[in-house]
Coordinates of N, CA and C in Angstrom, one line a residue:
X26 N -34.8 124.2 31.9 CA -35.7 123.4 31.0 C -36.3 122.2 31.8
X27 N -35.5 121.5 32.6 CA -36.0 120.3 33.3 C -37.1 120.7 34.2
X28 N -37.0 121.8 34.9 CA -38.1 122.2 35.8 C -39.4 122.4 35.0
X29 N -39.3 123.0 33.8 CA -40.5 123.3 33.0 C -41.1 122.0 32.6
X30 N -40.3 121.0 32.2 CA -40.8 119.7 31.8 C -41.5 119.0 32.9
X31 N -40.8 119.0 34.1 CA -41.4 118.4 35.2 C -42.7 119.0 35.6
X32 N -42.8 120.3 35.6 CA -44.0 121.0 35.9 C -45.1 120.6 34.9
X33 N -44.8 120.5 33.6 CA -45.7 120.1 32.5 C -46.3 118.7 32.8
X34 N -45.4 117.8 33.1 CA -45.8 116.4 33.3 C -46.6 116.3 34.6
X35 N -46.2 117.1 35.6 CA -47.0 117.0 36.9 C -48.4 117.5 36.7
X36 N -48.5 118.5 35.8 CA -49.9 119.1 35.6 C -50.7 118.3 34.7
X37 N -50.1 117.8 33.6 CA -50.9 117.1 32.5 C -50.6 115.6 32.5
X38 N -49.6 115.1 33.2 CA -49.3 113.7 33.1 C -48.7 113.3 31.8
X39 N -49.0 112.1 31.3 CA -48.4 111.6 30.0 C -48.7 112.5 28.8
X40 N -50.0 113.1 28.8 CA -50.2 114.1 27.7 C -49.3 115.3 27.7
X41 N -48.8 115.6 28.9 CA -47.8 116.7 29.0 C -46.5 116.3 28.3
X42 N -46.1 115.1 28.4 CA -44.9 114.6 27.7 C -45.1 114.6 26.2
X43 N -46.3 114.3 25.8 CA -46.7 114.3 24.4 C -46.7 115.7 23.8
X44 N -47.2 116.7 24.6 CA -47.1 118.1 24.2 C -45.7 118.6 24.0
X45 N -44.9 118.2 25.0 CA -43.4 118.6 24.9 C -42.8 118.1 23.6
X46 N -43.1 116.8 23.3 CA -42.5 116.2 22.1 C -43.0 116.9 20.8
X47 N -44.3 117.3 20.8 CA -44.9 118.0 19.7 C -44.2 119.3 19.5
X48 N -43.9 120.0 20.6 CA -43.2 121.3 20.5 C -41.7 121.1 20.1
X49 N -41.2 119.9 20.5 CA -39.8 119.6 20.1 C -39.6 119.5 18.6
X50 N -40.7 119.0 17.9 CA -40.6 118.9 16.5 C -40.6 120.3 15.8
X51 N -41.3 121.2 16.4 CA -41.5 122.5 15.8 C -40.3 123.4 16.3
X52 N -39.7 123.2 17.4 CA -38.6 123.9 17.9 C -37.5 123.0 18.3
X53 N -36.6 122.5 17.4 CA -35.6 121.6 17.7 C -34.7 121.8 18.8
X54 N -34.5 123.1 19.3 CA -33.7 123.3 20.5 C -34.2 122.7 21.7
X55 N -35.5 122.3 21.7 CA -36.1 121.5 22.8 C -35.7 120.1 22.5
X56 N -34.8 119.5 23.2 CA -34.2 118.2 22.8 C -35.1 117.0 23.3
X57 N -35.4 116.1 22.4 CA -36.1 114.9 22.8 C -35.3 114.0 23.6
X58 N -33.9 114.2 23.5 CA -33.0 113.4 24.3 C -33.1 113.7 25.8
X59 N -33.8 114.8 26.1 CA -34.0 115.2 27.5 C -35.5 114.8 27.9
X60 N -36.4 115.2 27.0 CA -37.8 114.9 27.3 C -38.2 113.5 27.5
X61 N -37.7 112.6 26.6 CA -38.1 111.2 26.6 C -37.5 110.5 27.8
X62 N -36.2 110.6 28.1 CA -35.7 109.9 29.3 C -36.3 110.4 30.6
X63 N -36.5 111.7 30.6 CA -37.1 112.2 31.8 C -38.6 111.7 32.0
X64 N -39.3 111.5 30.9 CA -40.6 110.9 30.9 C -40.5 109.5 31.4
X65 N -39.5 108.7 30.9 CA -39.3 107.3 31.4 C -39.0 107.3 32.9
X66 N -38.1 108.2 33.3 CA -37.8 108.2 34.7 C -39.0 108.5 35.6
X67 N -39.8 109.5 35.1 CA -41.0 109.8 35.9 C -42.0 108.6 35.9
X68 N -42.0 107.8 34.8 CA -42.9 106.6 34.8 C -42.3 105.6 35.8
X69 N -41.0 105.5 35.9 CA -40.4 104.5 36.8 C -40.7 104.8 38.3
X70 N -41.0 106.0 38.6 CA -41.4 106.4 39.9 C -42.9 106.2 40.2
X71 N -43.6 105.7 39.2 CA -45.0 105.5 39.4 C -45.9 106.7 39.2
X72 N -45.3 107.8 38.7 CA -46.1 109.0 38.6 C -46.8 109.1 37.2
X73 N -46.4 108.3 36.3 CA -47.1 108.2 35.0 C -47.1 106.7 34.6
X74 N -48.0 106.3 33.7 CA -48.0 105.0 33.2 C -47.1 104.9 32.0
X75 N -46.3 103.8 32.0 CA -45.2 103.7 31.0 C -45.9 103.6 29.6
X76 N -46.9 102.8 29.4 CA -47.5 102.6 28.1 C -48.1 103.9 27.7
X77 N -48.7 104.7 28.6 CA -49.3 105.9 28.3 C -48.3 106.9 27.8
X78 N -47.1 106.9 28.4 CA -46.0 107.8 28.0 C -45.6 107.5 26.5
X79 N -45.5 106.2 26.2 CA -45.1 105.8 24.9 C -46.2 106.2 23.8
X80 N -47.4 106.0 24.2 CA -48.5 106.4 23.3 C -48.5 107.9 23.1
X81 N -48.5 108.7 24.2 CA -48.6 110.1 24.0 C -47.4 110.8 23.4
X82 N -46.2 110.3 23.7 CA -45.0 110.9 23.1 C -45.0 110.6 21.6
X83 N -45.4 109.4 21.2 CA -45.5 109.1 19.8 C -46.5 109.9 19.1
X84 N -47.7 110.1 19.7 CA -48.7 110.9 19.2 C -48.2 112.4 19.0
X85 N -47.5 112.8 20.0 CA -46.9 114.2 19.9 C -45.9 114.3 18.8
X86 N -45.1 113.3 18.5 CA -44.2 113.3 17.4 C -44.9 113.4 16.1
X87 N -46.0 112.6 15.9 CA -46.8 112.6 14.7 C -47.5 114.0 14.5
X88 N -48.0 114.6 15.5 CA -48.7 115.9 15.4 C -47.7 117.0 15.0
X89 N -46.5 117.0 15.7 CA -45.5 117.9 15.3 C -45.0 117.8 13.9
X90 N -44.8 116.5 13.5 CA -44.4 116.2 12.1 C -45.4 116.7 11.1
X91 N -46.7 116.4 11.4 CA -47.8 116.8 10.5 C -47.8 118.4 10.3
X92 N -47.6 119.1 11.4 CA -47.6 120.6 11.3 C -46.5 121.0 10.3
X93 N -45.3 120.4 10.4 CA -44.2 120.8 9.5 C -44.5 120.3 8.0
X94 N -45.1 119.1 7.9 CA -45.5 118.6 6.6 C -46.4 119.6 5.9
X95 N -47.4 120.2 6.6 CA -48.3 121.1 6.0 C -47.6 122.5 5.7
X96 N -46.6 122.8 6.5 CA -45.7 124.0 6.1 C -45.1 123.8 4.8
X97 N -44.5 122.6 4.6 CA -43.9 122.3 3.3 C -44.9 122.2 2.2
X98 N -46.1 121.7 2.4 CA -47.2 121.6 1.4 C -47.7 122.9 1.0
X99 N -47.8 123.8 2.0 CA -48.3 125.2 1.7 C -47.2 126.0 1.0
X100 N -46.0 125.7 1.3 CA -44.9 126.4 0.6 C -44.9 126.0 -0.8
X101 N -44.9 124.7 -1.1 CA -45.0 124.2 -2.5 C -43.7 124.3 -3.3
X102 N -43.7 123.5 -4.4 CA -42.5 123.4 -5.2 C -42.1 124.7 -5.9
X103 N -43.1 125.4 -6.4 CA -42.9 126.7 -7.1 C -42.2 127.7 -6.2
X104 N -42.7 127.9 -5.0 CA -42.1 128.8 -4.1 C -40.7 128.4 -3.7
X105 N -40.5 127.1 -3.5 CA -39.2 126.7 -3.2 C -38.2 127.0 -4.3
X106 N -38.6 126.8 -5.5 CA -37.8 127.1 -6.7 C -37.5 128.6 -6.8
X107 N -38.5 129.4 -6.5 CA -38.4 130.8 -6.5 C -37.4 131.3 -5.5
X108 N -37.5 130.7 -4.3 CA -36.5 131.1 -3.2 C -35.1 130.7 -3.6
X109 N -35.0 129.5 -4.2 CA -33.7 129.0 -4.5 C -33.0 129.8 -5.6
X110 N -33.9 130.3 -6.5 CA -33.3 131.2 -7.6 C -32.7 132.5 -7.1
X111 N -33.2 132.9 -5.9 CA -32.7 134.2 -5.3 C -31.5 134.0 -4.4
X112 N -31.2 132.8 -4.1 CA -30.2 132.5 -3.1 C -28.8 132.5 -3.9
X113 N -27.8 133.1 -3.3 CA -26.5 133.0 -3.9 C -25.9 131.6 -3.8
X114 N -25.2 131.2 -4.9 CA -24.6 129.9 -4.9 C -25.5 128.7 -5.0
X115 N -26.8 128.9 -5.0 CA -27.8 127.8 -5.2 C -28.4 127.9 -6.5
X116 N -28.5 126.8 -7.2 CA -29.2 126.7 -8.5 C -30.5 125.9 -8.4
X117 N -31.4 126.3 -9.2 CA -32.7 125.6 -9.2 C -32.4 124.1 -9.6
X118 N -31.4 123.8 -10.3 CA -31.1 122.4 -10.7 C -30.7 121.6 -9.4
X119 N -30.1 122.3 -8.4 CA -29.8 121.6 -7.1 C -31.1 121.1 -6.5
X120 N -32.1 122.0 -6.5 CA -33.4 121.6 -5.9 C -34.1 120.5 -6.7
X121 N -34.0 120.6 -8.0 CA -34.6 119.5 -8.8 C -33.9 118.2 -8.6
X122 N -32.6 118.2 -8.4 CA -31.9 116.9 -8.1 C -32.3 116.4 -6.7
X123 N -32.5 117.3 -5.7 CA -33.0 116.9 -4.4 C -34.4 116.3 -4.5
X124 N -35.2 116.9 -5.3 CA -36.6 116.4 -5.5 C -36.5 115.0 -6.1
X125 N -35.7 114.8 -7.1 CA -35.6 113.5 -7.8 C -35.1 112.5 -6.8
X126 N -34.1 112.8 -5.9 CA -33.6 111.9 -4.9 C -34.7 111.6 -3.9
X127 N -35.4 112.6 -3.5 CA -36.5 112.3 -2.5 C -37.6 111.4 -3.1
X128 N -37.9 111.6 -4.4 CA -38.9 110.8 -5.0 C -38.5 109.3 -5.0
X129 N -37.2 109.0 -5.1 CA -36.7 107.7 -5.1 C -36.6 107.1 -3.7
X130 N -36.1 107.9 -2.7 CA -35.8 107.4 -1.4 C -36.6 108.1 -0.3
X131 N -37.7 108.8 -0.6 CA -38.4 109.6 0.4 C -39.0 108.7 1.5
X132 N -39.5 107.6 1.2 CA -40.1 106.7 2.3 C -39.1 106.3 3.3
X133 N -37.9 105.8 2.8 CA -36.9 105.4 3.7 C -36.3 106.6 4.5
X134 N -36.3 107.8 3.8 CA -35.7 109.0 4.5 C -36.7 109.4 5.6
X135 N -38.0 109.4 5.4 CA -38.9 109.8 6.4 C -38.8 108.8 7.6
X136 N -38.7 107.5 7.3 CA -38.7 106.5 8.4 C -37.4 106.6 9.2
X137 N -36.3 106.6 8.6 CA -35.0 106.6 9.3 C -34.7 108.0 9.8
X138 N -35.2 109.0 9.1 CA -34.9 110.4 9.5 C -35.5 110.7 10.9
X139 N -36.5 110.0 11.3 CA -37.1 110.2 12.6 C -36.2 109.7 13.7
X140 N -35.1 109.1 13.4 CA -34.2 108.6 14.4 C -32.8 109.3 14.3
X141 N -32.8 110.4 13.6 CA -31.5 111.1 13.4 C -31.7 112.5 14.0
X142 N -30.9 112.9 15.0 CA -31.1 114.3 15.6 C -31.0 115.3 14.6
X143 N -31.8 116.4 14.8 CA -31.9 117.6 13.9 C -32.8 117.2 12.7
X144 N -32.5 116.2 12.0 CA -33.3 115.8 10.8 C -34.6 115.3 11.2
X145 N -34.8 114.9 12.4 CA -36.1 114.4 12.9 C -37.2 115.4 12.6
X146 N -36.9 116.6 12.8 CA -37.9 117.7 12.5 C -37.9 118.1 11.0
X147 N -36.7 118.3 10.5 CA -36.6 118.9 9.2 C -37.1 118.1 8.1
X148 N -37.1 116.7 8.2 CA -37.4 115.9 7.1 C -38.9 116.0 6.7
X149 N -39.7 116.5 7.7 CA -41.2 116.6 7.4 C -41.5 117.7 6.3
X150 N -40.6 118.7 6.2 CA -40.8 119.8 5.3 C -40.7 119.4 3.8
X151 N -39.6 118.7 3.4 CA -39.6 118.2 2.0 C -40.6 117.2 1.7
X152 N -41.0 116.4 2.7 CA -42.1 115.5 2.5 C -43.4 116.2 2.1
X153 N -43.6 117.3 2.8 CA -44.8 118.2 2.4 C -44.7 118.8 1.1
X154 N -43.5 119.3 0.8 CA -43.3 120.0 -0.5 C -43.5 119.0 -1.6
X155 N -43.0 117.8 -1.5 CA -43.2 116.7 -2.5 C -44.6 116.1 -2.4
X156 N -45.4 116.5 -1.5 CA -46.7 116.0 -1.3 C -46.7 114.4 -1.2
X157 N -45.8 113.9 -0.4 CA -45.9 112.5 -0.1 C -47.3 112.1 0.4
X158 N -47.8 111.0 -0.1 CA -49.2 110.6 0.3 C -49.3 110.6 1.8
X159 N -50.3 111.3 2.3 CA -50.4 111.5 3.8 C -50.5 110.2 4.6
X160 N -51.2 109.2 4.1 CA -51.3 108.0 4.9 C -49.9 107.3 5.0
X161 N -49.1 107.3 4.0 CA -47.7 106.8 4.0 C -46.9 107.6 4.9
X162 N -47.0 108.9 4.8 CA -46.2 109.8 5.7 C -46.5 109.5 7.2
X163 N -47.8 109.4 7.5 CA -48.2 109.2 8.9 C -47.7 107.8 9.4
X164 N -47.8 106.8 8.6 CA -47.4 105.5 8.9 C -45.9 105.4 9.2
X165 N -45.1 106.0 8.3 CA -43.7 105.9 8.4 C -43.2 106.8 9.6
X166 N -43.9 107.9 9.8 CA -43.5 108.8 10.9 C -43.8 108.1 12.2
X167 N -45.0 107.5 12.3 CA -45.4 106.8 13.5 C -44.5 105.7 13.9
X168 N -44.1 104.9 12.8 CA -43.2 103.7 13.1 C -41.8 104.2 13.5
X169 N -41.3 105.2 12.8 CA -39.9 105.7 13.2 C -39.9 106.3 14.5
X170 N -40.9 107.1 14.8 CA -41.0 107.8 16.1 C -41.2 106.9 17.2
X171 N -42.0 105.8 17.0 CA -42.3 104.9 18.1 C -41.0 104.2 18.5
X172 N -40.2 103.8 17.5 CA -38.9 103.2 17.8 C -38.0 104.1 18.6
X173 N -37.8 105.3 18.1 CA -37.0 106.3 18.7 C -37.5 106.6 20.1
X174 N -38.7 106.9 20.3 CA -39.3 107.2 21.6 C -39.2 106.0 22.6
X175 N -39.4 104.8 22.1 CA -39.4 103.7 23.0 C -37.9 103.5 23.5
X176 N -37.0 103.6 22.7 CA -35.6 103.5 23.1 C -35.2 104.4 24.2
X177 N -35.6 105.7 24.1 CA -35.2 106.7 25.0 C -36.1 106.7 26.3
X178 N -37.3 106.4 26.1 CA -38.2 106.3 27.3 C -37.8 105.2 28.2
X179 N -37.6 104.0 27.6 CA -37.1 102.8 28.3 C -35.8 103.0 29.0
X180 N -34.9 103.7 28.3 CA -33.6 104.0 28.8 C -33.7 104.8 30.1
X181 N -34.6 105.9 30.1 CA -34.8 106.7 31.2 C -35.5 105.9 32.3
X182 N -36.4 105.0 31.9 CA -37.1 104.1 32.9 C -36.2 103.2 33.7
X183 N -35.2 102.6 33.0 CA -34.3 101.6 33.6 C -33.1 102.3 34.3
X184 N -32.7 103.4 33.8 CA -31.6 104.1 34.4 C -32.0 104.9 35.7
X185 N -33.3 105.2 35.8 CA -33.7 105.9 37.0 C -33.1 107.2 37.2
X186 N -32.5 107.4 38.4 CA -31.9 108.7 38.8 C -30.8 109.1 37.8
X187 N -30.2 108.1 37.1 CA -29.1 108.4 36.2 C -29.6 108.7 34.7
X188 N -30.8 109.0 34.6 CA -31.4 109.2 33.2 C -30.7 110.3 32.5
X189 N -30.1 111.3 33.2 CA -29.5 112.4 32.5 C -28.2 112.0 31.7
X190 N -27.7 110.8 32.0 CA -26.5 110.3 31.3 C -26.7 110.2 29.8
X191 N -28.0 109.9 29.5 CA -28.4 109.7 28.1 C -28.1 111.0 27.3
X192 N -28.4 112.1 27.8 CA -28.2 113.4 27.1 C -26.8 113.6 26.7
X193 N -25.9 113.2 27.6 CA -24.4 113.4 27.4 C -24.0 112.5 26.2
X194 N -24.4 111.3 26.2 CA -23.9 110.4 25.2 C -24.5 110.7 23.8
X195 N -25.8 111.1 23.8 CA -26.5 111.4 22.6 C -26.0 112.7 22.0
X196 N -25.6 113.6 23.0 CA -25.0 114.9 22.6 C -23.8 114.8 21.7
X197 N -23.0 113.7 21.9 CA -21.8 113.5 21.1 C -22.3 113.1 19.7
X198 N -23.3 112.3 19.5 CA -23.8 111.9 18.2 C -24.4 113.1 17.5
X199 N -25.1 114.0 18.2 CA -25.7 115.2 17.6 C -24.6 116.1 17.1
X200 N -23.5 116.3 17.9 CA -22.4 117.1 17.4 C -21.7 116.5 16.2
X201 N -21.7 115.2 16.1 CA -21.1 114.6 14.9 C -22.0 114.9 13.7
X202 N -23.3 114.8 13.8 CA -24.2 115.1 12.8 C -24.1 116.6 12.3
X203 N -24.0 117.5 13.3 CA -23.8 118.9 13.0 C -22.5 119.1 12.2
X204 N -21.4 118.5 12.7 CA -20.1 118.6 12.0 C -20.2 118.1 10.6
X205 N -20.9 117.0 10.3 CA -21.0 116.5 9.0 C -21.8 117.5 8.1
X206 N -22.9 118.1 8.6 CA -23.7 119.0 7.9 C -22.8 120.2 7.5
X207 N -22.1 120.8 8.5 CA -21.3 121.9 8.3 C -20.2 121.6 7.2
X208 N -19.6 120.5 7.3 CA -18.6 120.1 6.3 C -19.2 120.0 4.9
X209 N -20.4 119.4 4.8 CA -21.1 119.3 3.5 C -21.4 120.7 2.9
X210 N -21.8 121.6 3.8 CA -22.1 123.0 3.3 C -20.9 123.6 2.8
X211 N -19.8 123.5 3.6 CA -18.5 124.1 3.2 C -18.0 123.6 1.8
X212 N -18.2 122.2 1.6 CA -17.8 121.6 0.4 C -18.7 122.2 -0.8
X213 N -20.0 122.3 -0.5 CA -20.9 122.8 -1.5 C -20.5 124.2 -1.9
X214 N -20.3 125.1 -0.9 CA -19.9 126.5 -1.2 C -18.6 126.5 -2.0
X215 N -17.6 125.7 -1.6 CA -16.3 125.7 -2.3 C -16.5 125.3 -3.7
X216 N -17.3 124.3 -4.0 CA -17.5 123.9 -5.4 C -18.2 125.0 -6.2
X217 N -19.2 125.6 -5.6 CA -19.9 126.6 -6.3 C -19.0 127.8 -6.6
X218 N -18.2 128.2 -5.7 CA -17.3 129.4 -5.9 C -16.3 129.0 -7.0
X219 N -15.8 127.8 -7.0 CA -14.8 127.4 -8.0 C -15.5 127.4 -9.4
X220 N -16.7 126.9 -9.5 CA -17.5 127.0 -10.7 C -17.7 128.4 -11.2
X221 N -17.9 129.3 -10.3 CA -18.2 130.7 -10.6 C -16.9 131.3 -11.2
X222 N -15.7 131.0 -10.5 CA -14.5 131.5 -11.0 C -14.1 131.0 -12.4
X223 N -14.4 129.7 -12.7 CA -14.1 129.2 -14.0 C -15.0 129.8 -15.0
X224 N -16.3 130.1 -14.7 CA -17.2 130.8 -15.6 C -16.7 132.2 -16.0
X225 N -16.2 132.9 -15.0 CA -15.7 134.3 -15.2 C -14.5 134.2 -16.1
X226 N -13.6 133.3 -15.9 CA -12.4 133.1 -16.7 C -12.7 132.8 -18.2
X227 N -13.7 131.9 -18.3 CA -14.1 131.5 -19.7 C -14.8 132.7 -20.4
X228 N -15.5 133.5 -19.7 CA -16.2 134.6 -20.3 C -15.2 135.7 -20.8
X229 N -14.0 135.8 -20.1 CA -13.0 136.8 -20.5 C -12.3 136.4 -21.7
X230 N -12.2 135.1 -22.0 CA -11.5 134.6 -23.2 C -12.4 134.7 -24.3

């Protein structure tokens, strides 16, 4: 992957880093934790302008987020409810509670979500489903992405040849996030199965 990124930046310069970040939003397995520090390291060698890297990577973040926003907008609330109704262990009321929560905390979620691994990409979809006002979505996405990108680009810039250390440290945080998500899913499934058993016992009486 590193060779591909290096080739992209050698060919396109800072816009290549922006393109990589846009793709990272659409395909989360492409980690920004590699793209951004590598971009900063490349800038430290004088091969790209540091400010241009920050501008283009932030622009790439916004473009990728907008693509997912429109996926959510095209999907729409009714389709999401229809899909939820067909899923085992999921109730439409679960989706409605999520919608209510997003209506109250959506702006903070979009802003801070841009700085959380995995959720950086996913948070754009519910924002589209809920049709968050586009100017607000773009402003919050730009602000959150600029903070995240600046931290990692500058880290790569100042660490130089040791830029790859960042991926190892951030990987620990990503694994913690994944573990928390898996635990939450297991708890949700356990609660739903328990409710289903209680319902069957009540029906037999």
